XYZ file of C-alpha atoms in Angstrom:
182
model
C -2.466 6.779 -8.504
C -6.156 7.554 -8.816
C -8.760 8.713 -6.312
C -12.092 7.187 -5.456
C -13.824 9.978 -3.528
C -10.967 12.477 -3.549
C -10.794 14.384 -0.245
C -11.148 18.157 -0.213
C -7.717 18.592 1.400
C -4.733 16.404 0.568
C -1.128 16.675 -0.586
C 1.577 14.371 -1.881
C 5.173 15.350 -1.084
C 8.417 13.357 -1.012
C 6.555 10.067 -1.332
C 4.172 10.820 1.549
C 0.414 11.250 1.281
C -1.162 13.650 3.785
C -4.971 13.717 4.034
C -7.528 15.645 6.058
C -10.591 13.421 5.799
C -13.974 14.843 4.899
C -16.826 14.410 7.378
C -19.408 11.631 7.041
C -17.227 9.361 4.895
C -17.063 5.567 5.137
C -16.877 2.212 3.396
C -19.509 -0.234 4.685
C -22.165 -2.570 3.288
C -25.401 -3.334 5.182
C -24.432 -5.685 8.077
C -25.675 -4.643 11.534
C -26.174 -0.951 10.705
C -28.474 -1.431 7.715
C -26.829 1.142 5.453
C -24.447 1.090 2.517
C -21.713 3.711 2.261
C -19.076 3.919 -0.417
C -17.791 7.471 -0.003
C -14.554 7.023 1.967
C -11.272 8.236 0.478
C -9.223 5.696 -1.493
C -6.005 6.489 -3.395
C -5.225 3.493 -5.570
C -3.368 1.848 -8.383
C -4.300 -1.428 -10.081
C -2.341 -4.593 -9.357
C -2.859 -7.948 -11.099
C -1.729 -11.352 -9.902
C -0.170 -12.114 -6.552
C 1.361 -9.150 -4.735
C 2.365 -7.580 -1.451
C 1.426 -4.039 -0.437
C 2.543 -2.102 2.599
C 2.340 1.300 4.244
C 3.150 3.163 7.460
C 0.280 5.194 8.938
C 0.297 8.044 11.444
C -3.189 9.289 12.341
C -4.599 11.942 14.654
C -7.715 9.904 15.454
C -10.273 11.793 17.521
C -13.850 10.819 16.642
C -15.608 7.475 16.781
C -14.789 5.290 13.760
C -12.036 7.561 12.379
C -10.043 5.104 10.261
C -6.954 4.832 8.094
C -5.279 1.906 6.403
C -4.975 -0.119 3.215
C -7.731 -1.253 0.889
C -8.007 -3.799 -1.897
C -11.100 -3.480 -4.020
C -12.916 -4.877 -7.017
C -16.069 -2.749 -6.685
C -18.476 -1.375 -4.052
C -19.578 -4.906 -3.134
C -16.174 -6.637 -3.014
C -13.345 -5.138 -0.977
C -11.172 -5.417 2.120
C -10.054 -2.500 4.277
C -7.626 -2.810 7.169
C -5.751 -0.519 9.509
C -6.639 1.469 12.602
C -10.206 2.328 13.513
C -10.884 4.530 16.539
C -13.611 2.889 18.639
C -14.538 3.687 22.249
C -11.581 6.112 22.381
C -9.149 3.259 21.676
C -7.132 2.579 18.531
C -8.295 -0.791 17.229
C -6.456 -2.903 14.673
C -9.327 -3.416 12.253
C -10.179 -5.535 9.230
C -13.410 -5.398 7.240
C -14.031 -8.001 4.553
C -16.913 -7.240 2.202
C -18.447 -9.689 -0.218
C -21.879 -8.073 -0.670
C -22.120 -7.724 3.141
C -19.384 -6.329 5.390
C -17.957 -8.246 8.325
C -15.683 -6.564 10.842
C -13.059 -7.723 13.306
C -11.017 -5.603 15.727
C -8.183 -5.987 18.211
C -7.549 -3.123 20.684
C -4.248 -1.334 21.226
C -4.538 -0.143 24.829
C -1.299 1.840 24.458
C -2.061 3.882 21.352
C 0.918 3.505 19.011
C 2.149 6.678 17.324
C 2.171 4.848 14.001
C 1.443 1.415 12.589
C 2.731 -0.554 9.644
C 0.517 -2.754 7.500
C 1.511 -5.529 5.134
C -1.177 -7.031 2.921
C -0.424 -10.091 0.792
C -2.696 -11.311 -1.987
C -2.007 -14.862 -3.184
C -4.275 -17.093 -5.229
C -7.686 -17.003 -3.483
C -6.784 -15.234 -0.228
C -5.606 -11.998 1.324
C -3.386 -12.076 4.406
C -3.174 -8.978 6.609
C -0.275 -8.362 8.990
C 0.205 -5.400 11.334
C 3.154 -3.996 13.290
C 3.821 -1.234 15.800
C 7.565 -1.108 15.074
C 7.848 -1.888 11.343
C 9.937 -4.993 12.096
C 7.773 -7.603 13.816
C 4.437 -8.248 12.113
C 1.485 -10.127 13.593
C -1.273 -11.814 11.623
C -4.507 -9.828 11.871
C -6.686 -11.595 9.308
C -6.663 -14.246 6.597
C -9.669 -14.029 4.282
C -10.949 -15.477 1.041
C -10.898 -13.070 -1.883
C -11.715 -13.948 -5.504
C -8.616 -15.033 -7.454
C -7.469 -13.931 -10.906
C -9.072 -10.474 -10.752
C -6.921 -7.321 -10.956
C -7.441 -5.312 -7.771
C -7.372 -1.660 -6.890
C -4.945 -1.277 -3.980
C -3.797 1.671 -1.887
C -4.275 3.856 1.174
C -7.796 4.528 2.463
C -9.230 6.751 5.179
C -12.622 7.944 6.384
C -14.489 9.774 9.163
C -17.960 8.219 9.512
C -19.004 10.169 12.619
C -16.521 13.020 12.983
C -15.669 16.233 11.198
C -12.420 14.824 9.835
C -8.908 14.033 11.039
C -5.357 14.230 9.724
C -3.524 11.144 8.539
C -0.093 10.638 7.007
C 0.755 7.646 4.798
C 4.462 6.954 4.239
C 6.466 4.210 2.549
C 3.544 2.891 0.508
C 4.593 0.151 -1.893
C 3.313 -2.708 -3.982
C 5.438 -5.497 -5.395
C 4.550 -8.599 -7.382
C 5.088 -11.985 -5.762
C 6.749 -14.344 -8.177
C 7.188 -17.397 -5.954
C 4.362 -18.954 -3.966
C 5.337 -20.039 -0.483
């Protein structure tokens, strides 16, 4: 695994990635806010073809826009991030799709789950994002176009756009190729 914007404090033990995010970090491109930021933390490997990726996330969210999840990325202008984003003191299931400009969708979790599981599937020209609060039953969060036939960087991401940082634990991260199209 490689880092884009390695955090100051992180460790990897027994298959788990623990991160304390740096302050003023984010991934965003232009829309609504007018700025471009590409300094969030992203621990990735490269995956070609169709694949599934998943992870379990436990975060100590405390400041507006604290976020942790999965990312797939080609470059600073073409990426998807999904997971939990802390907005208005509520954990929001979040997905941002960026193709030059970012677009953002959220769904609130009124009862803040202790952890969430994400499953991201890349097939042909789309990415499907599913989320779970129990690791068993997954709900569709987003289906988005993403350019086909390009190897992608994929892995855990986290950031603290407004806060001083927060702790997040990523467990059970995996990627696996998909050999049969459904």
